[in-house]
PDB file of N, CA and C in Angstrom:
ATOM      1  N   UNK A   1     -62.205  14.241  80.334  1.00  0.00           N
ATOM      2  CA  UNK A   1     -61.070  14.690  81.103  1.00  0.00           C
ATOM      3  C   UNK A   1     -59.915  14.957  80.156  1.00  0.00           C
ATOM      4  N   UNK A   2     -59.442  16.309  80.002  1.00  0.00           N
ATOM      5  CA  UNK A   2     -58.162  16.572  79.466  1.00  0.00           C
ATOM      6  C   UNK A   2     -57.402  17.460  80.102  1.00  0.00           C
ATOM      7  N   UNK A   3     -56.612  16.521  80.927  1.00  0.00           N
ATOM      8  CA  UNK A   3     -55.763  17.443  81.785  1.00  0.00           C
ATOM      9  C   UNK A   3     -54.191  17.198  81.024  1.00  0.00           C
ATOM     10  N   UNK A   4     -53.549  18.088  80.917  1.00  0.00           N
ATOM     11  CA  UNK A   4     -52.242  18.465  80.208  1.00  0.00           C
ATOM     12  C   UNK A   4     -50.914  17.922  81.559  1.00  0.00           C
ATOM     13  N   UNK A   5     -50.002  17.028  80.326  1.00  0.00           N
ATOM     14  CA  UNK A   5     -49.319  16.284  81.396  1.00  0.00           C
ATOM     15  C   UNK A   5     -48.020  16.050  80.288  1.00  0.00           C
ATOM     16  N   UNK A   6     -47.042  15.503  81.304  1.00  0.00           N
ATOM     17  CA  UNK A   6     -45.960  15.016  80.185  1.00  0.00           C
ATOM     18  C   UNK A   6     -45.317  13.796  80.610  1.00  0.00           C
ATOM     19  N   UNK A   7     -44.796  13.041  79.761  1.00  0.00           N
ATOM     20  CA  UNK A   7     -44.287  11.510  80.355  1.00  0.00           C
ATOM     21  C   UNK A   7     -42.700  12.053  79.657  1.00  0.00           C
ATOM     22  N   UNK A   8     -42.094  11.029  80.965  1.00  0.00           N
ATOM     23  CA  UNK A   8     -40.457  11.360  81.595  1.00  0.00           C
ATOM     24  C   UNK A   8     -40.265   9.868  80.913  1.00  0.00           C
ATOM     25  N   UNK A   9     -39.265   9.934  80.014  1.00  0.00           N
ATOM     26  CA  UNK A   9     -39.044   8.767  79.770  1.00  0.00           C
ATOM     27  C   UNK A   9     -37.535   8.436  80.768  1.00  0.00           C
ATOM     28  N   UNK A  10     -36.806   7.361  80.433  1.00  0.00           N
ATOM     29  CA  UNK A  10     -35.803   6.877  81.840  1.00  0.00           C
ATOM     30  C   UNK A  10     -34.496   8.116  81.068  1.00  0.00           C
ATOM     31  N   UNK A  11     -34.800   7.709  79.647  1.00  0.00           N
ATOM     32  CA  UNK A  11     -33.950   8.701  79.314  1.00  0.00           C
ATOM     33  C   UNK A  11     -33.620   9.997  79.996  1.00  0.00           C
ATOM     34  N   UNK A  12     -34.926  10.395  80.209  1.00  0.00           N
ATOM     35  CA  UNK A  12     -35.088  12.118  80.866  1.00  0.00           C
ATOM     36  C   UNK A  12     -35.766  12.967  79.361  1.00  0.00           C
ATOM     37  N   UNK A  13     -35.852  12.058  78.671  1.00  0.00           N
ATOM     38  CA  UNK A  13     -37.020  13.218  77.347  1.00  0.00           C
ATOM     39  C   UNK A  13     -38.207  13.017  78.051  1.00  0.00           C
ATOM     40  N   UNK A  14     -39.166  14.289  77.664  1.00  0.00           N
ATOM     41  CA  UNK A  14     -40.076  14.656  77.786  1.00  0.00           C
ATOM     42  C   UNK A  14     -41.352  14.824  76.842  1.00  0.00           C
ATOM     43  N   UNK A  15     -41.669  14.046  76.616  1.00  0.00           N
ATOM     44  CA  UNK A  15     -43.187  13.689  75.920  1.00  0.00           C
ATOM     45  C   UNK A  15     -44.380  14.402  75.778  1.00  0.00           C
ATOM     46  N   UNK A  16     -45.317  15.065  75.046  1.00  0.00           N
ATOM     47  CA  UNK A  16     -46.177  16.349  75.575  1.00  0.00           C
ATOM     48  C   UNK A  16     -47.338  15.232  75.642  1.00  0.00           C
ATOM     49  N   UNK A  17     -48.027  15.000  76.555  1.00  0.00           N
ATOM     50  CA  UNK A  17     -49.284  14.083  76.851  1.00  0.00           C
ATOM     51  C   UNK A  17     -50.420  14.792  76.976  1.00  0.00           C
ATOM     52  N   UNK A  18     -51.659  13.999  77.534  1.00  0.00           N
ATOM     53  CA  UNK A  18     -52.815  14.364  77.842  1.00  0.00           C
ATOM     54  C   UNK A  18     -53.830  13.141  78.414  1.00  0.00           C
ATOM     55  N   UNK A  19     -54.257  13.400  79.354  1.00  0.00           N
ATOM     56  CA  UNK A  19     -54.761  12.498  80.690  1.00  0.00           C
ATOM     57  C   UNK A  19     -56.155  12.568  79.870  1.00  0.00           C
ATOM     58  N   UNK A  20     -56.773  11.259  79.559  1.00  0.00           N
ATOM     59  CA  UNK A  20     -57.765  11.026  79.154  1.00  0.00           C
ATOM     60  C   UNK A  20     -58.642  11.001  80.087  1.00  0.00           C
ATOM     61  N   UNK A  21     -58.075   9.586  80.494  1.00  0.00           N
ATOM     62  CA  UNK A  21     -59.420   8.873  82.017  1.00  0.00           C
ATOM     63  C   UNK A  21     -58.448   9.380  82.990  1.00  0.00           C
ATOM     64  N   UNK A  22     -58.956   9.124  84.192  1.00  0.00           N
ATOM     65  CA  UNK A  22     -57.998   8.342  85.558  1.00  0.00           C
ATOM     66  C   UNK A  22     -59.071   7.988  86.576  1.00  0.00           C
ATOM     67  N   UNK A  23     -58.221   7.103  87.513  1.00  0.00           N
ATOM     68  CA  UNK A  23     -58.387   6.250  88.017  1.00  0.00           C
ATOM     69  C   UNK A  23     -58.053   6.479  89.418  1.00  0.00           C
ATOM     70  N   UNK A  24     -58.350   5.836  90.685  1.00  0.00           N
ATOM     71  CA  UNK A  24     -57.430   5.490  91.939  1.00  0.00           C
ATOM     72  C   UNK A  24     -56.258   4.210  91.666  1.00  0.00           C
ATOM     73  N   UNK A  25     -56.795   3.358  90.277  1.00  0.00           N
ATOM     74  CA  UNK A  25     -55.823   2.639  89.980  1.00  0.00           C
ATOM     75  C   UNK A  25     -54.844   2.790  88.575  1.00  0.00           C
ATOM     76  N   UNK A  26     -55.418   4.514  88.522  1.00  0.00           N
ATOM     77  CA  UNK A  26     -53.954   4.327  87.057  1.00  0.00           C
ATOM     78  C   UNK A  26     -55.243   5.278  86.075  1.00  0.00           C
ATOM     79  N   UNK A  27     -54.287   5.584  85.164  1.00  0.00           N
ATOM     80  CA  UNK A  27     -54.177   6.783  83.567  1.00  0.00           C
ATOM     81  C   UNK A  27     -54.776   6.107  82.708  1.00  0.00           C
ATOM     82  N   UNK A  28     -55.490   6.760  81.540  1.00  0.00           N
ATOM     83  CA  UNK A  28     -55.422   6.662  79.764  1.00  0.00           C
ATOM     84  C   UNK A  28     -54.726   7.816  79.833  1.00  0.00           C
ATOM     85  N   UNK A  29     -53.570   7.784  78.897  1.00  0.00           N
ATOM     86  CA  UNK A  29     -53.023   9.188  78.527  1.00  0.00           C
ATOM     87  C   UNK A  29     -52.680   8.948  77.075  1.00  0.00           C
ATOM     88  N   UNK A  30     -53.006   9.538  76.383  1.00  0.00           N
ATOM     89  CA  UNK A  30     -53.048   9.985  75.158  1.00  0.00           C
ATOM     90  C   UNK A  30     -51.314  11.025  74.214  1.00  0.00           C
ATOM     91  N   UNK A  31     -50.828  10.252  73.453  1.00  0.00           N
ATOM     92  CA  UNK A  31     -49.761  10.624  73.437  1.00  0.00           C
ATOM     93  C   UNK A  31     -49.262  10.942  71.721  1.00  0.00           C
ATOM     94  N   UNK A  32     -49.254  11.678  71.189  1.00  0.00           N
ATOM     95  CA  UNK A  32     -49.028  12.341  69.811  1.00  0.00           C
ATOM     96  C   UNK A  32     -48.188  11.509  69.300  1.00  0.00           C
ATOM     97  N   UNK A  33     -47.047  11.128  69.638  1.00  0.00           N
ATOM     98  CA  UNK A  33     -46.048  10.490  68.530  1.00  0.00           C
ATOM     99  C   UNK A  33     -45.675   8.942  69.748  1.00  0.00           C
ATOM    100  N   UNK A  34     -46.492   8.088  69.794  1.00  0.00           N
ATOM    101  CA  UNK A  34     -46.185   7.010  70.116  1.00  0.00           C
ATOM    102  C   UNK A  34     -44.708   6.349  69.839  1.00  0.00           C
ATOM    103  N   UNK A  35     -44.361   6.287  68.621  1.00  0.00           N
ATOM    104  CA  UNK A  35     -42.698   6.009  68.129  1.00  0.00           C
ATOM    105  C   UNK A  35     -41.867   6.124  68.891  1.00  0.00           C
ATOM    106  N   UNK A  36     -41.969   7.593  70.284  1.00  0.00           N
ATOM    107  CA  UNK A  36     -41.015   8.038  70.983  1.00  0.00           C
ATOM    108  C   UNK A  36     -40.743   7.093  72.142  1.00  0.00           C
ATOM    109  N   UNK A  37     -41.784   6.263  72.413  1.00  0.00           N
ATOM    110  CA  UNK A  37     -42.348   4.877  73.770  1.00  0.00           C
ATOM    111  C   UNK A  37     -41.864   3.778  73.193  1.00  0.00           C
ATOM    112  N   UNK A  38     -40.964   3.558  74.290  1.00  0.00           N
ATOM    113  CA  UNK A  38     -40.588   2.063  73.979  1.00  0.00           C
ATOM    114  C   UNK A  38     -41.750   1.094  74.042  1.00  0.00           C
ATOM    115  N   UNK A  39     -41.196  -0.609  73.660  1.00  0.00           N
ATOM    116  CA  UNK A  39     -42.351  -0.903  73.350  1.00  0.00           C
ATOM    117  C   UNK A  39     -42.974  -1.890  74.630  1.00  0.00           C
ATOM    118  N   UNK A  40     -44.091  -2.565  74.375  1.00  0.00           N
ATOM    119  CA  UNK A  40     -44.353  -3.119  75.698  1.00  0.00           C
ATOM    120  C   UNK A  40     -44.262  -2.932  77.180  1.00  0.00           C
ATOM    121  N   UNK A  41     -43.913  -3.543  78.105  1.00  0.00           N
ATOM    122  CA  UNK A  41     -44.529  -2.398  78.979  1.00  0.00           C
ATOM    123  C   UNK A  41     -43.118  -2.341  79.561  1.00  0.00           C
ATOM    124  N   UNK A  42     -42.888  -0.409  80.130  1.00  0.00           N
ATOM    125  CA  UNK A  42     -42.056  -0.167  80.660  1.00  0.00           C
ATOM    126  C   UNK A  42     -41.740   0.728  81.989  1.00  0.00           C
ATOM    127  N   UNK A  43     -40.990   1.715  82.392  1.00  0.00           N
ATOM    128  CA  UNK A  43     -41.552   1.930  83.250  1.00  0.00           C
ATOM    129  C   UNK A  43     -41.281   3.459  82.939  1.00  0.00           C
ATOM    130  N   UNK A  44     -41.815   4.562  83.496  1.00  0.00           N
ATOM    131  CA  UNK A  44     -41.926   6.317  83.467  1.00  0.00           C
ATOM    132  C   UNK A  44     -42.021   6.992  84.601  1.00  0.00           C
ATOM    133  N   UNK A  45     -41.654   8.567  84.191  1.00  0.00           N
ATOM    134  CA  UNK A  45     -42.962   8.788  84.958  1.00  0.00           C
ATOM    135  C   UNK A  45     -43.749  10.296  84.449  1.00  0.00           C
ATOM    136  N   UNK A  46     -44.727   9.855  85.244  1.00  0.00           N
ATOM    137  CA  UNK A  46     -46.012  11.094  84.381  1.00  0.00           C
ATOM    138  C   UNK A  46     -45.864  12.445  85.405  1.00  0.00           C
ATOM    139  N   UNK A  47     -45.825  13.293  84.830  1.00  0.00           N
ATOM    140  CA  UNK A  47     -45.712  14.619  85.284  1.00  0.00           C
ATOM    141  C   UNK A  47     -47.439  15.014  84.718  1.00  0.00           C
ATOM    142  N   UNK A  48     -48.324  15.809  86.087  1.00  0.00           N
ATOM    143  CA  UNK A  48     -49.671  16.007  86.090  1.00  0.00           C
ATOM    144  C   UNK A  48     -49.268  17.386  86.441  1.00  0.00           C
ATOM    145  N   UNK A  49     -49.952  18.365  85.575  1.00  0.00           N
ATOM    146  CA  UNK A  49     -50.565  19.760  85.917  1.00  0.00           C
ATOM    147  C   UNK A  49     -51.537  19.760  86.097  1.00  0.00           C
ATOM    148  N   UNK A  50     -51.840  20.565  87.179  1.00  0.00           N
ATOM    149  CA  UNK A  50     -52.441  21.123  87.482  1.00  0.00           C
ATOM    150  C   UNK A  50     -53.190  22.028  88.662  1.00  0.00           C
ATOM    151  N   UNK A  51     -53.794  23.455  88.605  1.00  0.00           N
ATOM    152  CA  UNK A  51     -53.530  24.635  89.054  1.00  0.00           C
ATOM    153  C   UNK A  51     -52.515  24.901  89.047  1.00  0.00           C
ATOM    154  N   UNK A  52     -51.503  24.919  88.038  1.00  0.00           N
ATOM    155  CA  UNK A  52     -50.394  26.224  88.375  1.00  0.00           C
ATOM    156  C   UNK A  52     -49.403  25.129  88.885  1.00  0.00           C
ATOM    157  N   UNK A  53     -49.593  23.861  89.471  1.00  0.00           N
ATOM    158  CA  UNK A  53     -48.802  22.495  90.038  1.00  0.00           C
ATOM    159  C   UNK A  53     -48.509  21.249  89.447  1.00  0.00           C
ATOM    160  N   UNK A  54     -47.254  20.752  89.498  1.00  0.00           N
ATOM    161  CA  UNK A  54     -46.938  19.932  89.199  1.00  0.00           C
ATOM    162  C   UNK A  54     -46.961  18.295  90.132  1.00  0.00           C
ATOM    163  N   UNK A  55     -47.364  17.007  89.641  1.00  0.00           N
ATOM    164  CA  UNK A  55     -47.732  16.488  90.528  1.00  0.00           C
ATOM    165  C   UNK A  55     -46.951  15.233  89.413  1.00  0.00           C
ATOM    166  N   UNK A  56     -45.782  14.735  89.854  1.00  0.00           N
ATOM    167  CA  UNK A  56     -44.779  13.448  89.518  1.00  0.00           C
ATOM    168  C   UNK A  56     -44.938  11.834  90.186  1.00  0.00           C
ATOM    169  N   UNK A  57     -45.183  11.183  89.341  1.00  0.00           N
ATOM    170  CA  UNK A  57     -45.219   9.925  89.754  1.00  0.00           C
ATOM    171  C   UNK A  57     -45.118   8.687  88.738  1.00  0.00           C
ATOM    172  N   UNK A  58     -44.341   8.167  89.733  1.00  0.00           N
ATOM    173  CA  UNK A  58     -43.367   6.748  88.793  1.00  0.00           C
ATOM    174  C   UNK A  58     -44.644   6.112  88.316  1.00  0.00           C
ATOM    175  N   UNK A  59     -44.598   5.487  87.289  1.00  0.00           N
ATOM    176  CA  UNK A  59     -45.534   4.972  86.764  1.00  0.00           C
ATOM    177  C   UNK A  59     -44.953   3.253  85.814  1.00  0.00           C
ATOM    178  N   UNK A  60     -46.148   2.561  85.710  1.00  0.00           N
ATOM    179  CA  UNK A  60     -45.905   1.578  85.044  1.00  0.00           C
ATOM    180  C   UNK A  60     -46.708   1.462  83.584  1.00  0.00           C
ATOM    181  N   UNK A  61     -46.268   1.639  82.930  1.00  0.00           N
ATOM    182  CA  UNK A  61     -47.078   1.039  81.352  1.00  0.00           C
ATOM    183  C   UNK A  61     -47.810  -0.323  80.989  1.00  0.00           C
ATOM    184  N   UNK A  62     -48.750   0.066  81.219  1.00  0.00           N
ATOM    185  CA  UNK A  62     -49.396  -1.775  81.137  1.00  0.00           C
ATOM    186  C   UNK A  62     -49.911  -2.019  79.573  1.00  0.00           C
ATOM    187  N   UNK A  63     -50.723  -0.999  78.875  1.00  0.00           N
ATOM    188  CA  UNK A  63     -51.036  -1.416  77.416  1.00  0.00           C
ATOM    189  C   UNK A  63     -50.911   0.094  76.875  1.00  0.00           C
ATOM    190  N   UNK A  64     -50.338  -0.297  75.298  1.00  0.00           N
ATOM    191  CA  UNK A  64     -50.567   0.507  74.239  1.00  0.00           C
ATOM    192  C   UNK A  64     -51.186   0.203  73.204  1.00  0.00           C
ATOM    193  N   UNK A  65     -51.833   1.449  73.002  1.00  0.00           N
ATOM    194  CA  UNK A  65     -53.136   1.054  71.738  1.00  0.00           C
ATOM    195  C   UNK A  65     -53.506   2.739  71.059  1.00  0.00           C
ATOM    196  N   UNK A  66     -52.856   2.606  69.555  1.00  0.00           N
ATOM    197  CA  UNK A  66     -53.147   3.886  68.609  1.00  0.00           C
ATOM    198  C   UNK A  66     -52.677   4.933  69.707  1.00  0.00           C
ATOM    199  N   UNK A  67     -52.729   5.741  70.097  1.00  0.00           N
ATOM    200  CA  UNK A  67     -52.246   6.905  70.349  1.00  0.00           C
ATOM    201  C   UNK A  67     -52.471   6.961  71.971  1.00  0.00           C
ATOM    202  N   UNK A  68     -52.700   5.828  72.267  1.00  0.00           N
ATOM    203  CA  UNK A  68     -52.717   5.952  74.051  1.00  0.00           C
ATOM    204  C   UNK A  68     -51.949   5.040  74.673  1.00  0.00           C
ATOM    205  N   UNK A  69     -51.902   5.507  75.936  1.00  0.00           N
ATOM    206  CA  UNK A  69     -51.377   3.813  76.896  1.00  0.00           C
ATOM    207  C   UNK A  69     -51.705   3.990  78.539  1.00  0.00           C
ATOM    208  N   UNK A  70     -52.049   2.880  78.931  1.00  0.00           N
ATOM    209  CA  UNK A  70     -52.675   2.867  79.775  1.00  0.00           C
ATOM    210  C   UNK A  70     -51.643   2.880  81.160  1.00  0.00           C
ATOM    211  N   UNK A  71     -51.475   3.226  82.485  1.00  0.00           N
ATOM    212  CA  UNK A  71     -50.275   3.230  83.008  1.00  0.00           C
ATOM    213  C   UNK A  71     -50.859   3.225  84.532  1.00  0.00           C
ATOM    214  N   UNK A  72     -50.145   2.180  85.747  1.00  0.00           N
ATOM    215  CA  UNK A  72     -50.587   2.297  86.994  1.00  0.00           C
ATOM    216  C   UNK A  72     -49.708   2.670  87.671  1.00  0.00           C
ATOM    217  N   UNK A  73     -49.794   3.152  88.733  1.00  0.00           N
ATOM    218  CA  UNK A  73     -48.602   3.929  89.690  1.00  0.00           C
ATOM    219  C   UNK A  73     -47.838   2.787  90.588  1.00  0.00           C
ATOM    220  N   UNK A  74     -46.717   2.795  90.230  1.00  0.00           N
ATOM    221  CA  UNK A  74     -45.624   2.013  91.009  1.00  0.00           C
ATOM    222  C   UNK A  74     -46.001   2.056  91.907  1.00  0.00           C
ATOM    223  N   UNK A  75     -45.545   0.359  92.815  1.00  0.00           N
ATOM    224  CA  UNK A  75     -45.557   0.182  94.012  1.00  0.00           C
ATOM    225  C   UNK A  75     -45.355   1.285  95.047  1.00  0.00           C
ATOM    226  N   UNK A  76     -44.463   2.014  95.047  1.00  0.00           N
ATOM    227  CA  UNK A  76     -43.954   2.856  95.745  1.00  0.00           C
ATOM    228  C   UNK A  76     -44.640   4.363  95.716  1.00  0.00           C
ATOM    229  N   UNK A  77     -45.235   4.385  94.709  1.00  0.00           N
ATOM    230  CA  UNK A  77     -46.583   5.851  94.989  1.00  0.00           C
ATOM    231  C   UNK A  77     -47.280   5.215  94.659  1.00  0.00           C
ATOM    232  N   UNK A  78     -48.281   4.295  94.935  1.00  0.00           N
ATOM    233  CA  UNK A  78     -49.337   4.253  95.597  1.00  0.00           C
ATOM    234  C   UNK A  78     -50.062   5.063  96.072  1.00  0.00           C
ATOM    235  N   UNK A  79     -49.918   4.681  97.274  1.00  0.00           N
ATOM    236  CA  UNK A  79     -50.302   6.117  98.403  1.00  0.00           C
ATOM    237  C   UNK A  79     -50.388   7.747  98.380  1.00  0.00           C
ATOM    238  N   UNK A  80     -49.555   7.749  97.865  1.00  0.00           N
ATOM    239  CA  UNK A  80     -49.126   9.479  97.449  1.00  0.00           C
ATOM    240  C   UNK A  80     -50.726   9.778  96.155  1.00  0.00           C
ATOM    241  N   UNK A  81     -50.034   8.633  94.954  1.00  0.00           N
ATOM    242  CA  UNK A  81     -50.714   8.791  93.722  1.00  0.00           C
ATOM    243  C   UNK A  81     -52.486   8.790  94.356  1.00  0.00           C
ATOM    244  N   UNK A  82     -52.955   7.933  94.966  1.00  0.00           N
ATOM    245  CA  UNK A  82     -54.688   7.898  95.222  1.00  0.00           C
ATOM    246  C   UNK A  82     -54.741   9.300  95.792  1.00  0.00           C
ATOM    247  N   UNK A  83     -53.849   9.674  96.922  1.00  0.00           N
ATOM    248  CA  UNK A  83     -54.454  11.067  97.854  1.00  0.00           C
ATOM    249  C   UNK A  83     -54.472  12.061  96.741  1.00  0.00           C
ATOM    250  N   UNK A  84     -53.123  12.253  96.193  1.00  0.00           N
ATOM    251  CA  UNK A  84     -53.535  13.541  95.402  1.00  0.00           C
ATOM    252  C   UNK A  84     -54.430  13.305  93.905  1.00  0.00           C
ATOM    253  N   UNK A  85     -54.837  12.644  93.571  1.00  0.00           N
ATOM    254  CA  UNK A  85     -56.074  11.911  92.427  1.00  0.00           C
ATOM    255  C   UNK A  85     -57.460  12.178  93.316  1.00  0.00           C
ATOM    256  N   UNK A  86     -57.021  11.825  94.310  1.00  0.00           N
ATOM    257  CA  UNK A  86     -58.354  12.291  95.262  1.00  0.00           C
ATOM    258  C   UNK A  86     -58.977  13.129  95.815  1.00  0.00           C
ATOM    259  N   UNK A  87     -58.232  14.203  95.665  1.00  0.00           N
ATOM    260  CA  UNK A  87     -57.420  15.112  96.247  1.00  0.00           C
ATOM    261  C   UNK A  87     -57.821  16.758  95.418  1.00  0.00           C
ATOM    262  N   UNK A  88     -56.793  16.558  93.703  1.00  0.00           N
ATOM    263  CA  UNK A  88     -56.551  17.424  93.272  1.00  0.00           C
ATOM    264  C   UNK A  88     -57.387  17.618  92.109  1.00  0.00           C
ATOM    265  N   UNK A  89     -57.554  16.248  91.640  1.00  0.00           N
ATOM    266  CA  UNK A  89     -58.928  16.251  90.465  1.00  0.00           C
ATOM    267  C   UNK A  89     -60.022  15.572  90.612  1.00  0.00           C
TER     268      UNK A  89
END
């Protein structure tokens, strides 16, 4: 799976990513310059393309490791995050 994505940091920079795995419970996303991620876990959110659509959701950072990090969807998309995971890919 390499679907093209970008992580929103709280700042509002924009990160160029790439969706490894996924899940109904959460991402591997794969991220070029790690340095730019704060450290341990924080919170984002991941912007998902795809067809031509954009698909936003708050996210939580649970582990980083070499050029990835693993991330589950906030309490609050939940719901949203499984339908369209279920849904769109």
């Amino acid at each position: 799976t390499n679907i093209p994505a970008k992580v929103r940091l709280n700042s509002g920079h924009l990160i160029q990513a790439t969706v490894m795995d996924f899940s109904l419970e959460g991402l591997r996303v794969a991220v070029q310059d790690m340095s730019k991620l704060p450290r341990g876990q924080f919170d984002i959110d991941i912007i998902l393309m795809r067809a031509n659509r954009e698909f936003t959701f708050p996210m939580r950072s649970v582990y980083t490791l070499d050029n990835a990090m693993g991330l589950h969807p906030s309490a609050s998309a939940i719901a949203r995050y499984s339908t369209v995971v279920s849904e769109a890919f």
